[in-house]
Coordinates of C-alpha atoms and ligand atoms in Angstrom, one line a residue:
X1 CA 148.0 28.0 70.1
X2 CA 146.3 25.7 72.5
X3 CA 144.0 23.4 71.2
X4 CA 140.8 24.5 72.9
X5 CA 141.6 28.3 71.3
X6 CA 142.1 26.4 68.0
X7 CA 138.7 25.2 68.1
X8 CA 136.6 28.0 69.5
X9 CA 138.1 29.9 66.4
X10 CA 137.4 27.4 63.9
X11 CA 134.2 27.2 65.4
X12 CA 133.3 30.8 65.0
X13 CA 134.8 31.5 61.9
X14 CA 132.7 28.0 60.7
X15 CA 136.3 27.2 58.7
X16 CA 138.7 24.7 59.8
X17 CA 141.9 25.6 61.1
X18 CA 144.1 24.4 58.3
X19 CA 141.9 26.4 55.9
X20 CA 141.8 29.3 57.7
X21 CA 145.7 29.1 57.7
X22 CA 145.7 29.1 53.6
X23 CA 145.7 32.5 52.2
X24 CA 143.0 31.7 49.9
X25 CA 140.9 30.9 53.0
X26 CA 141.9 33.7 54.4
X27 CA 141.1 36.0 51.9
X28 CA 137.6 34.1 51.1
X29 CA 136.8 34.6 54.9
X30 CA 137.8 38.1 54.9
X31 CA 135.5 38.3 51.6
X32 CA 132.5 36.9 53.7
X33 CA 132.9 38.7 56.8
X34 CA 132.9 42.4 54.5
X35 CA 129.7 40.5 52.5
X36 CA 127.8 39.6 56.0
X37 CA 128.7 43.3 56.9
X38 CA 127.6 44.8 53.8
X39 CA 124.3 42.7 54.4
X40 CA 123.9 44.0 57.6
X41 CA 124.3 47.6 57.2
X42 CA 122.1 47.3 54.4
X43 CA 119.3 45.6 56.4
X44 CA 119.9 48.5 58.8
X45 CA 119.4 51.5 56.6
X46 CA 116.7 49.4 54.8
X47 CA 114.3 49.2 58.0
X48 CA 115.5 53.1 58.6
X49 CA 113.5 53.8 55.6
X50 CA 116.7 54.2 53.2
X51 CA 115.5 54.4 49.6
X52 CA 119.1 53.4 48.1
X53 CA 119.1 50.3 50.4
X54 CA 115.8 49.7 49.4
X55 CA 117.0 50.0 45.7
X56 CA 120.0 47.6 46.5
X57 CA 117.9 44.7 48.0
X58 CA 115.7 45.1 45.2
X59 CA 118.6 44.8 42.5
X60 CA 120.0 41.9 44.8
X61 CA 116.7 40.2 44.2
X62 CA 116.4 40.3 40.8
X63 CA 120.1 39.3 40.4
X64 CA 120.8 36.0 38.6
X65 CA 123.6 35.5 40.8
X66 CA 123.9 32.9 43.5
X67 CA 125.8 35.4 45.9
X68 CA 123.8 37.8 45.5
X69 CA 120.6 35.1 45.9
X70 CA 121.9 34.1 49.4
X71 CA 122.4 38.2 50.4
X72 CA 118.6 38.6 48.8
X73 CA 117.5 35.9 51.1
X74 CA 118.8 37.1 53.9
X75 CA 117.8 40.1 53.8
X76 CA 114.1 38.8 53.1
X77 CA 114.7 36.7 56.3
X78 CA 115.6 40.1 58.2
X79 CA 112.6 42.0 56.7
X80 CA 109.7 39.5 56.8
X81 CA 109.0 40.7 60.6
X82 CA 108.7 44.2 59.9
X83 CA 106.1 43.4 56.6
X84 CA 102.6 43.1 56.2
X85 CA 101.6 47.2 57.6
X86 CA 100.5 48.1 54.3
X87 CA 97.5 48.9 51.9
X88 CA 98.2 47.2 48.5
X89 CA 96.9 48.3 45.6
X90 CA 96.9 46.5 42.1
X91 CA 95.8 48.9 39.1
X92 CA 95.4 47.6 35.9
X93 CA 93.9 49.4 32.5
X94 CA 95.1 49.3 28.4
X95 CA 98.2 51.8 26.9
X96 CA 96.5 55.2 27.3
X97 CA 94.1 54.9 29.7
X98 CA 95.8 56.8 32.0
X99 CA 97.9 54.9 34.5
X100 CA 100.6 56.8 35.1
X101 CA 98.8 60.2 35.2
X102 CA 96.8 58.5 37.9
X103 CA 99.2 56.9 39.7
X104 CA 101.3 60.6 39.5
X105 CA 98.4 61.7 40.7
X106 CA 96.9 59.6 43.3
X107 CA 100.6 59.4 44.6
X108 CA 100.7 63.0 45.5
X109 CA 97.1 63.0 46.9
X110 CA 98.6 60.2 49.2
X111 CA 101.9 61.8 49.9
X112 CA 100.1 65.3 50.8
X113 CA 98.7 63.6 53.8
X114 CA 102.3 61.7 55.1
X115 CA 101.6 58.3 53.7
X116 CA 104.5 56.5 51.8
X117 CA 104.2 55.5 48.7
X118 CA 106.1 53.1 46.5
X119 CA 104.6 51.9 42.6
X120 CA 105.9 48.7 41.4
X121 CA 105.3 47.0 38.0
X122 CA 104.3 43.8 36.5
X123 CA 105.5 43.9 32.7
X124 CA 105.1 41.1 31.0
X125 CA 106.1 42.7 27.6
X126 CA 109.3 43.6 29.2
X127 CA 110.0 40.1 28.9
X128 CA 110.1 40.4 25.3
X129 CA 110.9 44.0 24.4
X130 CA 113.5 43.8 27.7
X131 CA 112.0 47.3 27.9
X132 CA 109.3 48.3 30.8
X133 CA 105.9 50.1 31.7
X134 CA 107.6 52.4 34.0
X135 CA 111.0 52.1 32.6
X136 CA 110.5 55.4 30.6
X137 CA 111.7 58.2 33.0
X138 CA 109.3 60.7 31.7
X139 CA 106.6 58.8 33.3
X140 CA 105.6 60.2 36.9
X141 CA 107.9 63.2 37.0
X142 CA 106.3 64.7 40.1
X143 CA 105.8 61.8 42.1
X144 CA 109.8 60.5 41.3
X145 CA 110.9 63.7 42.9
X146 CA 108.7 63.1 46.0
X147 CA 111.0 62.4 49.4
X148 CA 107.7 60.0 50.4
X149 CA 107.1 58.0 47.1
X150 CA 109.5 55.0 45.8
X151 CA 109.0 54.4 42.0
X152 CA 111.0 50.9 40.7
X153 CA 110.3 49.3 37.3
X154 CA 109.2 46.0 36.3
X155 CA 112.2 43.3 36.6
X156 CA 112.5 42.2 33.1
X157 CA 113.9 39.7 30.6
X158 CA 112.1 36.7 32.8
X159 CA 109.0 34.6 32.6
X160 CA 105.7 35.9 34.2
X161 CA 106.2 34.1 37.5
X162 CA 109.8 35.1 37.4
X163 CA 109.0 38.7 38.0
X164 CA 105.9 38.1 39.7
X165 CA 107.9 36.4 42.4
X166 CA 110.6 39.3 42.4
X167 CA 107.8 41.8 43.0
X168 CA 106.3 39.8 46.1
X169 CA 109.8 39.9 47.4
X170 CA 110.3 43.4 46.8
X171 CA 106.8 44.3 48.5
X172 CA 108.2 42.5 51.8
X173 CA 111.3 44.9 51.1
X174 CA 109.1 48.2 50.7
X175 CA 106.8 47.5 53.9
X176 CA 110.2 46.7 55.9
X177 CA 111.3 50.0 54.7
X178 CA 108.0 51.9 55.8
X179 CA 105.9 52.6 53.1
X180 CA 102.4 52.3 53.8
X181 CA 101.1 52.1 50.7
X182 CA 102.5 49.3 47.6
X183 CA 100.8 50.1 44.1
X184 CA 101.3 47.5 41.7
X185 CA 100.6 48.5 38.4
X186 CA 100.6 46.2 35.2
X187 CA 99.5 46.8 31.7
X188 CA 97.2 43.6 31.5
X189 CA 99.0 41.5 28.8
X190 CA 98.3 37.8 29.2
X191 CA 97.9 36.6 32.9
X192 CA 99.1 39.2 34.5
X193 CA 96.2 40.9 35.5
X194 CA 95.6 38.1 37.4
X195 CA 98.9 37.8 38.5
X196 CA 98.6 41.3 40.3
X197 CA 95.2 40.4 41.7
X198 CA 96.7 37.7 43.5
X199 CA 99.1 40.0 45.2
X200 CA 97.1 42.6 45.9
X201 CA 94.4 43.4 48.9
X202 CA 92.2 46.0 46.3
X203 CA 92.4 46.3 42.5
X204 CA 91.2 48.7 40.7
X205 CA 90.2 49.4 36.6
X206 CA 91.1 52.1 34.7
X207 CA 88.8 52.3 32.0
X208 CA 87.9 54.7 29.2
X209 CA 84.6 55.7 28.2
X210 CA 84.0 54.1 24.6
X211 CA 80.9 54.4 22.3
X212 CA 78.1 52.8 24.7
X213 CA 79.6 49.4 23.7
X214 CA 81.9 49.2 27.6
X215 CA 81.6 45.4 28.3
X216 CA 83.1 44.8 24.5
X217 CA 86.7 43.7 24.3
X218 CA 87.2 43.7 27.8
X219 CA 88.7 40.6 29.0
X220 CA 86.6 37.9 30.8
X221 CA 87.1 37.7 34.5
X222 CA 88.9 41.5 34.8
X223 CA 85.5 43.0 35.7
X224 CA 84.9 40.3 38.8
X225 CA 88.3 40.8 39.9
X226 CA 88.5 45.2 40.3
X227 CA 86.9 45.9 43.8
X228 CA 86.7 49.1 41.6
X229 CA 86.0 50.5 38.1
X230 CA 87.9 54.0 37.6
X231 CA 86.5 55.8 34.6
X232 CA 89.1 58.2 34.0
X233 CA 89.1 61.1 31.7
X234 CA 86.2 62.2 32.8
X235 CA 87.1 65.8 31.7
X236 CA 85.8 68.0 28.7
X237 CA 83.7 66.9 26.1
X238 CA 84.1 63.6 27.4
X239 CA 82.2 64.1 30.8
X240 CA 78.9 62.9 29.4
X241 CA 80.1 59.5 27.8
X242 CA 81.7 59.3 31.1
X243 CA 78.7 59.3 33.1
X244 CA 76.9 56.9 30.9
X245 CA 79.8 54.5 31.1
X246 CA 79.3 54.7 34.9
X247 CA 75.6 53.9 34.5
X248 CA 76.5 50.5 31.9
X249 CA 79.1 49.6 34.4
X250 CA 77.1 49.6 37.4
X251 CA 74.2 47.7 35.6
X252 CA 77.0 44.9 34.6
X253 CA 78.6 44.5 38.1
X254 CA 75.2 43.9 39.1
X255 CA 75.0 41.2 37.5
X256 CA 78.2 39.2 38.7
X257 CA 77.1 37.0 42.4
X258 CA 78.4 38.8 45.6
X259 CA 82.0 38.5 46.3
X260 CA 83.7 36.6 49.1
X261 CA 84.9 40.0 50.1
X262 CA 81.5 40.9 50.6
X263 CA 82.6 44.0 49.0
X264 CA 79.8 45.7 46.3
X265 CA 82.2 46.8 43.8
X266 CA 82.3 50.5 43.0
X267 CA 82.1 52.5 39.8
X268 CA 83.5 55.9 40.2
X269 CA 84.4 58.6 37.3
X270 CA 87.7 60.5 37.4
X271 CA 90.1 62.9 35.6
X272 CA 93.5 62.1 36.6
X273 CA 94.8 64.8 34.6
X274 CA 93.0 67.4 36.4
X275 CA 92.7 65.7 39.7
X276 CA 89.3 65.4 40.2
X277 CA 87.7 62.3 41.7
X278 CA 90.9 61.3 42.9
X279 CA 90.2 61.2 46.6
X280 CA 86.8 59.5 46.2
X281 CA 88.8 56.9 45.1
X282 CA 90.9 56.5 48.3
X283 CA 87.5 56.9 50.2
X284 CA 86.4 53.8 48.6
X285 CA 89.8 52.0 48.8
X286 CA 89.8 53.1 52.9
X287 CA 85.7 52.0 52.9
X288 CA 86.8 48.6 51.6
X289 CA 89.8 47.9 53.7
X290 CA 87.7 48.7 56.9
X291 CA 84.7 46.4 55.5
X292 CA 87.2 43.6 54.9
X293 CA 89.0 44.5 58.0
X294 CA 85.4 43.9 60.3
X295 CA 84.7 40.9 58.0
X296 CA 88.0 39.4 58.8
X297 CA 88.3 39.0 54.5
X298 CA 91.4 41.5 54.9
X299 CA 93.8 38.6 56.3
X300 CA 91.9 35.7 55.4
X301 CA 92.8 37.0 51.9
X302 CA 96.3 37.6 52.9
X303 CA 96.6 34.0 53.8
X304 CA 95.4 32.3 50.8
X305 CA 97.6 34.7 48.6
X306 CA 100.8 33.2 50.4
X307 CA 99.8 29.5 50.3
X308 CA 99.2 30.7 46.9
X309 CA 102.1 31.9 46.4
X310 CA 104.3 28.8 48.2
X311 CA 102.3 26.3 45.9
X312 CA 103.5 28.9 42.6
X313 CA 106.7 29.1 43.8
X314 CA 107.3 25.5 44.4
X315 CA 105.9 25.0 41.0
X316 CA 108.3 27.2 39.1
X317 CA 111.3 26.1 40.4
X318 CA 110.6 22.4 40.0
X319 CA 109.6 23.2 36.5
X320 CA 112.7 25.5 36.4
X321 CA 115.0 22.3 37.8
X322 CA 113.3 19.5 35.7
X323 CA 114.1 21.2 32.3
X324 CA 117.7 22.5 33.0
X325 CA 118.4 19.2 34.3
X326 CA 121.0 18.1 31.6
X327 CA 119.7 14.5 31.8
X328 CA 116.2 15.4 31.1
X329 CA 117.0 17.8 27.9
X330 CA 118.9 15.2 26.4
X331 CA 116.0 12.9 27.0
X332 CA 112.8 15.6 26.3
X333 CA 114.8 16.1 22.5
X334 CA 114.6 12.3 21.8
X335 CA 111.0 11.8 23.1
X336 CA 110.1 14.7 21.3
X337 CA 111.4 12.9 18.2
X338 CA 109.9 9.7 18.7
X339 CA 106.7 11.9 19.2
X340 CA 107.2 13.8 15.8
X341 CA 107.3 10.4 13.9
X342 CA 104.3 9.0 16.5
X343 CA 106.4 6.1 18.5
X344 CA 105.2 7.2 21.4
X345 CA 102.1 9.5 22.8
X346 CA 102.8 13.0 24.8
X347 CA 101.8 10.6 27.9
X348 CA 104.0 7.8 27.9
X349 CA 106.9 10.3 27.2
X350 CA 105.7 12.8 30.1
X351 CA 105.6 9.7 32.2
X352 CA 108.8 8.4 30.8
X353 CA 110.7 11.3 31.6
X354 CA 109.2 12.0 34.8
X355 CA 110.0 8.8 35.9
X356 CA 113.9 9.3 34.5
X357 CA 113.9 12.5 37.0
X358 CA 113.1 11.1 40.0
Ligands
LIG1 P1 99.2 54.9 30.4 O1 99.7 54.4 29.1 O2 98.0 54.1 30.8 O3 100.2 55.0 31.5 O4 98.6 56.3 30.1 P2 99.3 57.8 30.4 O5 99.2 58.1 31.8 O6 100.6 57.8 29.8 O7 98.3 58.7 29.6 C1 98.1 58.7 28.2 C2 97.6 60.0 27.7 O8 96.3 60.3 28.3 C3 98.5 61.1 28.1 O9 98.6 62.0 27.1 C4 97.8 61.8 29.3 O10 98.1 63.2 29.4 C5 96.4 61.6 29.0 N1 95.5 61.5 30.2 C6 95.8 60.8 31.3 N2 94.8 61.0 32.2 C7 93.9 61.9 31.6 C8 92.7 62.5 32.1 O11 92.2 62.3 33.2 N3 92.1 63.4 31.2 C9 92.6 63.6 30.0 N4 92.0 64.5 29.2 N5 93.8 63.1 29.5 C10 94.4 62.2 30.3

């Protein structure tokens, strides 16, 4: 072979000549050709709205494995273009309230009228229980079946930021794949309320009607973060409690200063179970996305949410790096001694082994 071929192929195949020439090589190349092809067909039928691709590149995403990392990557790469067309929606409210009756139902309301739906998850608890919110299949029956709505659980077995990164990457995925509208639901243990709030362009509450006493137990901050309060099960007997809820709530998002959205939060009643109030809820969803929109909040928010998200992300993964450094665990177990038996302070050791990473 002349020498010029030679190195036109080694310089396409990005292998050396000699290696190529090994069978090993040969077989590892022929490996990484089918995986770049697999990639790209997968990209393809992804952005030609393919819900299985979409379920692959999700699974490659949450994969712990470094092939599948650089594929996920890719893939990302190949999507980010084709992003950023949707409405997302973060709903939040305790075990019971109703989330997944609404979300069944406020699904179907959206698919009647062609828009695309797909429901994520942000379960912490799966963390622990390595179970998930929407992990049990009896949960949105109707909307699973619907050609126009996506339904994926919460990644689990991870830390909060673990699967809160996995689900920003797999609403990139869902927008490349057409779907117009992202809801990202989450139970509200620990931060993650705030974790979907910072992902999301509206949230909404789902709250119950109590005994008068509304504000009680309800967690500080989660009323100045919903753009809307969704009193659901306003059905029945329990219509009347309902409507005085509304009237507390109202009083008490009066009292929180105006929002950098400029957005006056909304307190609405609903029955999810018997669909009623369920499109006053996307009239106030649309009303705040075309206020936002005029006030330029819409992608002002966007922005901050992904140097947000860059700063988190850089955060974890040095964090991540620091600790499984073999070096530093050797080191953090004897500081931690000399700490137990108060040789040195929780400063001088930070510093100390800060210093013996860099
Ligand atoms: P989640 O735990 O927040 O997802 O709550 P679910 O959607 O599983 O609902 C819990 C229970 O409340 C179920 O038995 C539902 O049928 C019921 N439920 C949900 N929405 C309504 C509603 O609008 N009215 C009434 N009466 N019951 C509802």
């Amino acid at each position: 072979m002349s020498k010029s071929k030679k190195s036109a192929l080694e310089e396409k195949k990005g292998v050396s000549f000699s290696e190529i020439t090994s069978k090993s090589s040969i077989d590892a190349f022929k490996n990484k050709r089918k995986a770049d092809i697999d990639t790209s067909n997968l990209i393809e039928s992804l952005l030609n709205k393919d819900i299985t691709a979409l379920s692959r590149a999700i699974t490659l995403i949450e994969s712990k494995n470094p092939q599948h990392k650089v594929k996920a990557t890719n893939i990302l790469q190949a999507c980010l273009p084709h992003a950023n067309n949707s409405i997302r929606i973060g709903i939040t409210g305790v075990p019971g309230v109703g989330k997944s009756t609404f979300i069944e139902t406020f699904g179907k309301h959206l698919t009647a009228f062609g828009k695309r739906v797909a429901v994520l998850a942000i379960d912490p608890s799966s963390t622990i229980t390595k179970g998930s919110i929407l992990g049990d299949k009896t949960r949105m029956e109707e909307l699973v079946k619907d050609e126009n709505a996506f339904i994926r659980p919460s990644a689990s077995g991870d830390s909060l930021g673990g699967v809160a990164r996995k689900t920003r990457e797999s609403i990139i995925l869902c927008e490349a794949a057409g779907f117009d509208v992202i809801i990202i639901e989450t139970v509200g243990v620990g931060q993650s309320e705030t974790t979907v709030h910072s992902m999301v362009d509206f949230f909404l509450l789902l709250k119950l009607a109590g005994a008068g006493d509304e504000l009680q137990g309800i967690k500080r901050g989660i009323i100045e973060m919903a753009d809307a309060i969704a009193i659901n099960k306003a059905d029945g007997d329990n219509l009347k409690r309902a409507k005085l809820a509304k009237v507390e709530f109202n009083r008490a998002l009066h009292l929180y200063p105006t929002k950098s959205s400029n957005w006056q939060p909304q307190v609405t009643l609903c029955s999810a179970l018997k669909n009623e109030g369920i499109d006053a809820i996307w009239d106030i969803i649309s009303d705040y996305i075309k206020t936002t929109t005029n006030n330029n909040y819409f992608n002002t928010n966007r922005n901050e949410q992904n140097k947000y998200w860059l700063i988190q992300t850089i955060e974890e993964q040095l964090k991540s790096n620091f600790f499984n450094t073999p070096k530093i665990k050797k080191a953090l177990e004897n500081q931690l001694e000399l700490l137990e038996t108060n040789q040195t302070t929780p400063f001088a050791a930070a510093e100390y082994l800060l210093k013996l990473y860099s």
